CSV table of C-alpha atoms in Angstrom, one decimal:
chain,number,residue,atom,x,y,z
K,244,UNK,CA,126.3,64.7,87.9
K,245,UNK,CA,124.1,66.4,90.3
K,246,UNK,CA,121.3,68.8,88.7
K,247,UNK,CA,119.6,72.2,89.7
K,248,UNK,CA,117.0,74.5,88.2
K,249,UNK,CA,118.4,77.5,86.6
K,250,UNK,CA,116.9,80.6,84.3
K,251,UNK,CA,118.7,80.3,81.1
K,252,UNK,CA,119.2,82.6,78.2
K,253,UNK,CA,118.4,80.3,75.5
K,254,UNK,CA,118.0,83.9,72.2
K,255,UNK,CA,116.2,87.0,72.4
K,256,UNK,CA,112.7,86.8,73.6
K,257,UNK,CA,113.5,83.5,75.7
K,258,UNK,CA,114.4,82.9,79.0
K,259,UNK,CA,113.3,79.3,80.4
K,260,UNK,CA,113.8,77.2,83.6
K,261,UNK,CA,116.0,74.2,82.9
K,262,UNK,CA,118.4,72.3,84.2
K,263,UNK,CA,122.5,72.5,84.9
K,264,UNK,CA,124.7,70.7,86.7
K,265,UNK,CA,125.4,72.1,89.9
K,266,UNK,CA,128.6,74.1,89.8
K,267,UNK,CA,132.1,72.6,90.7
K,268,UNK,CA,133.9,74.7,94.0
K,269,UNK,CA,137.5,76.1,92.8
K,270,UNK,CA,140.1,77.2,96.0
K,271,UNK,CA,139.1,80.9,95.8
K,272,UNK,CA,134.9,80.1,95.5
K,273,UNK,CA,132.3,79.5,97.4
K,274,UNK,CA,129.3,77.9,96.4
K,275,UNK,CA,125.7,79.4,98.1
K,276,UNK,CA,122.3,77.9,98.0
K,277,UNK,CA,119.9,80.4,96.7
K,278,UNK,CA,117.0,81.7,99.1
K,279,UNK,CA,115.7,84.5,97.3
K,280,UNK,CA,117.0,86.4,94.0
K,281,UNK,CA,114.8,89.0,91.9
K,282,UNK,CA,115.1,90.3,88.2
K,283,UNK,CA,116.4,93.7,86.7
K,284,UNK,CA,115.9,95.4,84.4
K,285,UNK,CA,119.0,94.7,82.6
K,286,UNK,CA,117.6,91.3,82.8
K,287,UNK,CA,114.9,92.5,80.3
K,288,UNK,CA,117.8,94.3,78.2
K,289,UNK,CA,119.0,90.9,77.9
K,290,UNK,CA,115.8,88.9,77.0
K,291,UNK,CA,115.3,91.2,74.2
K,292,UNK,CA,118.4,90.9,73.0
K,293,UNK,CA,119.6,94.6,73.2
K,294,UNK,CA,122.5,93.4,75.8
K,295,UNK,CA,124.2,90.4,74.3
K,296,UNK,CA,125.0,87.2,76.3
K,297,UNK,CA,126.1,83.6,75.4
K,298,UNK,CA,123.1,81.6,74.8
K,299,UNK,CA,122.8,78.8,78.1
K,300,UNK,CA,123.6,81.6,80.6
K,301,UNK,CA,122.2,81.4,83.7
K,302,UNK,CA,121.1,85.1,84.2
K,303,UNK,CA,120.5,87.1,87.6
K,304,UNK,CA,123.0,89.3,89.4
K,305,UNK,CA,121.3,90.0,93.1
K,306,UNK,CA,121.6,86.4,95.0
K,307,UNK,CA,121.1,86.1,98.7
K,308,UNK,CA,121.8,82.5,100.0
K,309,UNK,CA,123.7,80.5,102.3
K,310,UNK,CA,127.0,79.2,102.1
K,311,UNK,CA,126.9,75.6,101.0
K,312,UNK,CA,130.4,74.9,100.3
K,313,UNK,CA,133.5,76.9,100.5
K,314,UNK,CA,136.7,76.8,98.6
K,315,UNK,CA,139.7,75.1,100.2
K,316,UNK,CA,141.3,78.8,100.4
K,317,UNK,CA,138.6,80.5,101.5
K,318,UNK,CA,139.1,81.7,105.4
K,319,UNK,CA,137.0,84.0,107.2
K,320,UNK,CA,133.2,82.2,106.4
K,321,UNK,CA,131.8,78.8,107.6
K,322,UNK,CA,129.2,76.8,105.6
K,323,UNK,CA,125.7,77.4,106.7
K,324,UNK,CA,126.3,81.5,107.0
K,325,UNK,CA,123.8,83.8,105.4
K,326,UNK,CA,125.2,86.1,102.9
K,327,UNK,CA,125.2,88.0,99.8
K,328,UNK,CA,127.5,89.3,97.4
K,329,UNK,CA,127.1,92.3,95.2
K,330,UNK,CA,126.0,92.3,91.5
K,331,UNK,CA,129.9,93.8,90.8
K,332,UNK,CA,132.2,90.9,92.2
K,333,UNK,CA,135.5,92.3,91.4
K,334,UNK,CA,138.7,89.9,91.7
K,335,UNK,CA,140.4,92.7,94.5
K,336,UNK,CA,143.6,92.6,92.5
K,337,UNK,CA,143.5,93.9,89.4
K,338,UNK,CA,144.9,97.7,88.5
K,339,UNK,CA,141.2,98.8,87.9
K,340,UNK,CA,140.3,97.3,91.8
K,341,UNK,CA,143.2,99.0,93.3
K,342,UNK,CA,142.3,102.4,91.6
K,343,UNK,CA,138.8,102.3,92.9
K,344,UNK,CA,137.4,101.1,90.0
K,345,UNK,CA,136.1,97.9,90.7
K,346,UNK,CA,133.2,97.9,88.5
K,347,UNK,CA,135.8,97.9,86.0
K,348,UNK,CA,137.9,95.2,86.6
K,349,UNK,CA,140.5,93.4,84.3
K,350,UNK,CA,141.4,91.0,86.3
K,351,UNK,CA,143.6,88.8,83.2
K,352,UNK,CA,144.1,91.5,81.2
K,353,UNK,CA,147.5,93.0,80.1
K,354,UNK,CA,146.9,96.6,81.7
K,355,UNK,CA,143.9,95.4,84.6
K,356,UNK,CA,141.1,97.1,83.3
K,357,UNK,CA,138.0,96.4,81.6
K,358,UNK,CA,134.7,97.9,80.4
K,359,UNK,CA,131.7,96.3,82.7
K,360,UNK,CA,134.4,93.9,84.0
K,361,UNK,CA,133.6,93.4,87.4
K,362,UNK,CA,129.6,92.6,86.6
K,363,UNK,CA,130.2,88.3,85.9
K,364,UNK,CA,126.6,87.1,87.2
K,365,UNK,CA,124.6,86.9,84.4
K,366,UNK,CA,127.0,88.3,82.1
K,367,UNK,CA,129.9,86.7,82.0
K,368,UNK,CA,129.6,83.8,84.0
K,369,UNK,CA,126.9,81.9,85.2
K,370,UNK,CA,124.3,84.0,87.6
K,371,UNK,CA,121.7,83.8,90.7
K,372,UNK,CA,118.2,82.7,88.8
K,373,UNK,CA,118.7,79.6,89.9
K,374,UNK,CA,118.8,77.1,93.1
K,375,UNK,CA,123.2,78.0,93.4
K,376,UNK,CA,125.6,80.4,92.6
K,377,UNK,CA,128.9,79.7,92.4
K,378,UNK,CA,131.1,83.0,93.9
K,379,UNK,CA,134.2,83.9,92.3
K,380,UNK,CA,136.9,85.5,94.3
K,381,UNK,CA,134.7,84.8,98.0
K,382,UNK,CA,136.7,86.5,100.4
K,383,UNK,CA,136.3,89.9,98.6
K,384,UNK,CA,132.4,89.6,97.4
K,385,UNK,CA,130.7,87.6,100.4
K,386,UNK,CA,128.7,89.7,102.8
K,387,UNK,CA,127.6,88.2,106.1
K,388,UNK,CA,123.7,89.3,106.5
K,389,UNK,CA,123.1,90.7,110.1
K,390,UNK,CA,121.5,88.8,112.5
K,391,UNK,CA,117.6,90.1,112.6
K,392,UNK,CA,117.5,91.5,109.0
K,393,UNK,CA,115.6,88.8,106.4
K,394,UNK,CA,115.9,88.6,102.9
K,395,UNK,CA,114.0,90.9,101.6
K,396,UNK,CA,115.3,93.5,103.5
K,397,UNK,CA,118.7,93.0,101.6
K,398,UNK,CA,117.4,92.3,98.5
K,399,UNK,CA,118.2,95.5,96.8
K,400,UNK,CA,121.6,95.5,98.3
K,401,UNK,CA,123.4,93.4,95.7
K,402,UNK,CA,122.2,95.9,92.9
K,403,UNK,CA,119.7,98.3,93.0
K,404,UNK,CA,120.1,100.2,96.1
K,405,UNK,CA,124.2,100.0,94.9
K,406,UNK,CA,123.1,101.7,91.9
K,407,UNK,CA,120.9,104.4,92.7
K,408,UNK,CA,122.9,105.3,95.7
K,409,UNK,CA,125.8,105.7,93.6
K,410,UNK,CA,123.9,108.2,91.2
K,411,UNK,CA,123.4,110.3,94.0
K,412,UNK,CA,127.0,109.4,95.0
K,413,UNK,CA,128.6,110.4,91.9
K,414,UNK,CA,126.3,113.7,91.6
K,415,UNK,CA,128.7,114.8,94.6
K,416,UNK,CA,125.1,115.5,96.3
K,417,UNK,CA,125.9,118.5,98.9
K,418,UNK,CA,123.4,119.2,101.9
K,419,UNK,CA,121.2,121.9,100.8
K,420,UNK,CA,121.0,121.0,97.2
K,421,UNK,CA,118.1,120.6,94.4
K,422,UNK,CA,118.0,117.2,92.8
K,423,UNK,CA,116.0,115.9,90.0
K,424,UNK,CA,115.3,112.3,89.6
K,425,UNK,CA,113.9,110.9,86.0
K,426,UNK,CA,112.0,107.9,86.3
K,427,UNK,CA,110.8,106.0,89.6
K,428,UNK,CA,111.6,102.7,88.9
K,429,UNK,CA,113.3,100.6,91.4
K,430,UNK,CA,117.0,102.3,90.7
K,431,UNK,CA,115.4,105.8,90.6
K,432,UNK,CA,113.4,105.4,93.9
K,433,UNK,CA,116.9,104.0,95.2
K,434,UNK,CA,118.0,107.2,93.9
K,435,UNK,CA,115.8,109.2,95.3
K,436,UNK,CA,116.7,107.8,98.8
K,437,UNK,CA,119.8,108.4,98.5
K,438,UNK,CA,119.5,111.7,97.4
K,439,UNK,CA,118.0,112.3,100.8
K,440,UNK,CA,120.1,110.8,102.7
K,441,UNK,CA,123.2,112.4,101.3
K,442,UNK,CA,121.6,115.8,102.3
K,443,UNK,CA,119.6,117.4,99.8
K,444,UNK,CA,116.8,119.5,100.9
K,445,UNK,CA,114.7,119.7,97.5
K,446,UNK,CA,114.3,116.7,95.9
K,447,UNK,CA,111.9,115.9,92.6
K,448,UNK,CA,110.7,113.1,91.3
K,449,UNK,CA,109.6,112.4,87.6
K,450,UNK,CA,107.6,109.4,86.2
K,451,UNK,CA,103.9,109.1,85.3
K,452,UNK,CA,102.9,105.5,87.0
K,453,UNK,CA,100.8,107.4,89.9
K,454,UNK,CA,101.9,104.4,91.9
K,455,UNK,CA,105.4,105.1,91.6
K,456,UNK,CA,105.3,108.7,92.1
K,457,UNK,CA,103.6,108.2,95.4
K,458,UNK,CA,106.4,105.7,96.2
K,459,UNK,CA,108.7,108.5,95.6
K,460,UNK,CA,107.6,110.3,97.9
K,461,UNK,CA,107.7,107.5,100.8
K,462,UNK,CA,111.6,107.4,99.4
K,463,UNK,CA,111.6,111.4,100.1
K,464,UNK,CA,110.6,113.1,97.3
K,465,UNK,CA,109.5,116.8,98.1
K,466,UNK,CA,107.7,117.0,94.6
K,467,UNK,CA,106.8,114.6,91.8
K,468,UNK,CA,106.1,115.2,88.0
K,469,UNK,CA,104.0,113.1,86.0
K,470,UNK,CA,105.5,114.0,82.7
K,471,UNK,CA,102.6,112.8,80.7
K,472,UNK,CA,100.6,115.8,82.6
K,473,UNK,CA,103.2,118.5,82.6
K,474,UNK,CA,106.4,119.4,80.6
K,475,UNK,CA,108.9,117.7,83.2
K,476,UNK,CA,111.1,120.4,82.2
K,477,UNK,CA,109.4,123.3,82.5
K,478,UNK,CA,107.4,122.1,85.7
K,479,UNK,CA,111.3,121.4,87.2
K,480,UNK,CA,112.1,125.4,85.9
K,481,UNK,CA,108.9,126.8,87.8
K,482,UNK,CA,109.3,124.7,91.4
K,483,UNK,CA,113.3,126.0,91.2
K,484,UNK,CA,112.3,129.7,90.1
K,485,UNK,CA,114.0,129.2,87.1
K,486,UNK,CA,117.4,128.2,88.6
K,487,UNK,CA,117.3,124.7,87.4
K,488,UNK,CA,118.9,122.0,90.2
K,489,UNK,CA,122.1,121.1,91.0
K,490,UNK,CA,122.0,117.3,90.2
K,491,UNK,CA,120.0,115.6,88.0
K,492,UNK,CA,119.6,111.8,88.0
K,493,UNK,CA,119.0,109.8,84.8
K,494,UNK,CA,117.8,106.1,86.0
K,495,UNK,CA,115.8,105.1,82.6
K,496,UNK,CA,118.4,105.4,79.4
K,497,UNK,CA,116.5,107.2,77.1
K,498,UNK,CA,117.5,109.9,74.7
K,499,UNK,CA,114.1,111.6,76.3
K,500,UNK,CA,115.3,111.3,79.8
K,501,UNK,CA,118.9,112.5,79.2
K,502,UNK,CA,118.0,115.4,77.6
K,503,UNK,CA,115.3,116.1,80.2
K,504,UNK,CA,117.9,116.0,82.7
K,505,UNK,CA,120.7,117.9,81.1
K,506,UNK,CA,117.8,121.0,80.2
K,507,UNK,CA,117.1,121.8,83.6
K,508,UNK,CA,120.7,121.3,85.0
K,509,UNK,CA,121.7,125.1,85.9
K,510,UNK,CA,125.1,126.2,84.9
K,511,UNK,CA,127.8,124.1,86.7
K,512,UNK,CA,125.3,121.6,87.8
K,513,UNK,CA,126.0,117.7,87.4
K,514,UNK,CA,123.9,115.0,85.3
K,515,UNK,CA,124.5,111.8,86.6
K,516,UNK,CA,123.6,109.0,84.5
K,517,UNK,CA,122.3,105.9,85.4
K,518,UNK,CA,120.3,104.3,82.6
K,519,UNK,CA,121.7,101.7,80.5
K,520,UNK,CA,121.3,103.1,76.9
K,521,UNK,CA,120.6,100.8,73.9
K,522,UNK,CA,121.0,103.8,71.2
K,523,UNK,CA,123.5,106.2,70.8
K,524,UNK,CA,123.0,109.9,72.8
K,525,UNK,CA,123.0,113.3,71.3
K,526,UNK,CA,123.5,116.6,73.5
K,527,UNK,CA,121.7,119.4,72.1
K,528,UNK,CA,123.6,122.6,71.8
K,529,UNK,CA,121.6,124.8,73.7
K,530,UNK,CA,121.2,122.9,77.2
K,531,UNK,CA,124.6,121.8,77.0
K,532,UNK,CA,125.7,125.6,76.6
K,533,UNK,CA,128.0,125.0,73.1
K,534,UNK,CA,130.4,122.9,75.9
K,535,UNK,CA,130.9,126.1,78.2
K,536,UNK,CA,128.5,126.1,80.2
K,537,UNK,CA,131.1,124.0,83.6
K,538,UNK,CA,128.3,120.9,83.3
K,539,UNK,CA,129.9,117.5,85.0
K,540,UNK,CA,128.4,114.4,83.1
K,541,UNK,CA,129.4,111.4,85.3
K,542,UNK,CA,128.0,107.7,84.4
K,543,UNK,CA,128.0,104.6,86.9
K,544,UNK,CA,128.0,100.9,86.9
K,545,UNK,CA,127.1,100.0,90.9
K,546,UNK,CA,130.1,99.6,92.9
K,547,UNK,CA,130.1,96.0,94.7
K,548,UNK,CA,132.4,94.1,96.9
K,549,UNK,CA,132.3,92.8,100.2
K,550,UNK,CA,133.0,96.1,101.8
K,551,UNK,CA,130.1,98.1,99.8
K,552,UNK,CA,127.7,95.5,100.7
K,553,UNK,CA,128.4,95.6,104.3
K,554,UNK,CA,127.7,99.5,104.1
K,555,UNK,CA,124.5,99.8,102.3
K,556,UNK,CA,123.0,96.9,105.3
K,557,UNK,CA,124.4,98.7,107.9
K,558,UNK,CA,121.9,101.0,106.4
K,559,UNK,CA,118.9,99.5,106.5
K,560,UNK,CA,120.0,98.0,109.6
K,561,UNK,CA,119.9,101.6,111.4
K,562,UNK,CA,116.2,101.9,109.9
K,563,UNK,CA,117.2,104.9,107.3
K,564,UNK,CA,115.6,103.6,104.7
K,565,UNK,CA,113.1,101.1,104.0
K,566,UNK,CA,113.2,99.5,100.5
K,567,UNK,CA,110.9,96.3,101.4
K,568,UNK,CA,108.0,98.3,100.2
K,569,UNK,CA,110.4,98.1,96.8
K,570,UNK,CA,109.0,94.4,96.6
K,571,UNK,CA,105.9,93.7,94.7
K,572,UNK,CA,105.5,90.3,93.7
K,573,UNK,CA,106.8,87.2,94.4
K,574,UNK,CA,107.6,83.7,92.7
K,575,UNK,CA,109.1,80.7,93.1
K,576,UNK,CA,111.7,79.6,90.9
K,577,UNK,CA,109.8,77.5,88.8
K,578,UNK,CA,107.1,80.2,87.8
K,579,UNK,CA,110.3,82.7,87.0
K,580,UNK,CA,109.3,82.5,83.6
K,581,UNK,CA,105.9,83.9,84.2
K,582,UNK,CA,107.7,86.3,86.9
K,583,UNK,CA,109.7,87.8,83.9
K,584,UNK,CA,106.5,88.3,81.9
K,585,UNK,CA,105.2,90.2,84.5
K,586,UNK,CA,108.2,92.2,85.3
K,587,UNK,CA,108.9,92.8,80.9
K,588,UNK,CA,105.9,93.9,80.7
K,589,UNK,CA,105.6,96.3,83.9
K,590,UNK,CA,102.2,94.8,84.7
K,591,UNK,CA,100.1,95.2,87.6
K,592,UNK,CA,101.8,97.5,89.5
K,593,UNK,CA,105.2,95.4,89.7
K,594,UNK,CA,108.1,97.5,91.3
K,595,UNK,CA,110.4,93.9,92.4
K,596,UNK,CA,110.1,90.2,92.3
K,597,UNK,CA,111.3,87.7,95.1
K,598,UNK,CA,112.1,84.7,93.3
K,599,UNK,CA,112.6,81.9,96.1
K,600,UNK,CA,113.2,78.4,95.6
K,601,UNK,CA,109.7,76.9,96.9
């Protein structure tokens, strides 16, 4: 049985390097060598146990790699290609997938959908913190890399820059409009680009790591907030006269945030969610207008496939936005475990990791 290095869940507080047997290739797979992954933050959820996973999972959900093998049905890639596939690899066939929904996939179940059931790296099925990755359904999640764009470049495509594109995305951004951001992490500052490039012309950024907010900026902020100087809300009410925005974009999943971003949502304006929550939410009455006041609350899980991979490098390709700056730090796969202490405990300025193998 041939071995490889993989990050394994082993119960909260613990994720160590060991080894697994290097994964067998089924008809519809195809098995990549890993060049460089990073970690999320839902990779933290997980460590501290406030995202349950079977213990021995190999977590990570953001792999770019080369195709090592390919399954005996898979047409269309040859071994040796660079690639990636997206965090979400839906199967392409289920009722959810053909709605649109591919985040959502039931692929197996009676009626084809599933809560979270396109996301299998690291969840369901074994994930990209380690030296392969096996990829389920290939011909609809592999995404040739463009000649001339390296790894880092596409590192945020497989999750982050999914995600915090889709907030924007889903907030139905229109040119001309005011959008609010809440926290700068690496989804938020994806959101924040995005928000730009889908055409709004006021654009506000709230955290209070000063280098974060300057990052916002770089990702086209017009303002920032450091809510531990101001009242996020009230600063957001005096730079819009009062108006309040038309989006705002929740990228933590805090009670704090949420409610942040509903309050200065004018009426008819759109909250879209992106944090993943570990509590249950409460809307308080006033901001959210006793329920009349035409609000749109919209929630996303970042859309992925083949096709939505080859999109957001096209963008980076055409030099629209820059996320390398996004990328902090970087590992090898056998200090991963002191990469996650860094990145759990938001030290030293850490934005990304690059995990590569040596």
């Amino acid at each position: 049985m041939v071995m490889m290095k993989a990050a394994v869940f082993v119960e909260p507080g613990r994720i160590v390097l060991d080894d697994k047997p290097i994964p067998d290739v089924g008809p519809l797979d195809a098995l990549i060598r890993i060049t460089t992954t990073t970690i999320c933050g839902t990779d933290i959820h997980i460590l501290k146990g406030e995202y349950p996973v079977n213990r021995g999972l190999t977590i990570g959900h953001e792999p770019v790699g080369i195709i090592e093998k390919l399954g005996s049905a898979v047409t269309g890639y040859r071994e040796g290609q660079r690639v990636i596939a997206g965090a979400i690899t839906p199967s392409g066939h289920s009722n959810a997938c053909l709605c649109g929904c591919h985040s959502q996939d039931g692929a197996g179940t009676r009626h084809g959908w599933k809560p979270l059931g396109g996301w299998r790296f690291g969840n369901s099925i074994d994930g990209s913190q380690a030296e392969y990755l096996l990829v389920p359904d290939a011909m609809t999640n592999l995404a040739p890399v463009p000649d001339g764009l390296t790894d880092e470049e596409v590192l945020m495509c497989p999750d982050i820059m999914s995600t915090g594109f889709a907030g924007a995305e889903r907030g139905n951004i229109r040119i001309g409009d005011t959008v609010a951001v809440f926290a700068q992490g690496p989804i938020g500052l994806c959101a924040t680009a995005g928000a730009k490039l889908k055409g709004a012309t006021t654009i506000i950024g709230v955290d209070t790591v000063p280098a974060r907010l300057e990052m916002a900026r770089r990702m086209g902020a017009d303002h920032v907030v450091d809510f531990r100087s101001v009242d996020p809300v009230e600063e957001i009410m005096r730079l819009t006269d009062g108006r309040g925005v038309d989006v705002a974009i929740e990228a933590l999943g805090t009670q704090a945030t949420f409610e942040a971003a509903l309050r200065v949502l004018r009426p008819g304006g759109t909250l879209s969610s992106l944090g993943v929550y570990s509590g249950d939410l409460r809307l308080p009455l006033g901001p959210f207008a006793a329920g009349l006041g035409d609000h749109t609350i919209v929630t996303s899980l970042c859309p992925g496939g083949k096709e939505r991979m080859r999109r957001l490098m096209g963008v980076v390709a055409s030099g629209r936005v820059d996320l390398k700056p996004l990328v902090t730090h970087r590992f090898t796969l056998d200090r991963i475990e002191e990469a996650y202490e860094l990145f759990g405990h938001q030290r030293d300025g850490v934005l990304k990791v690059a995990i590569t193998p040596n």
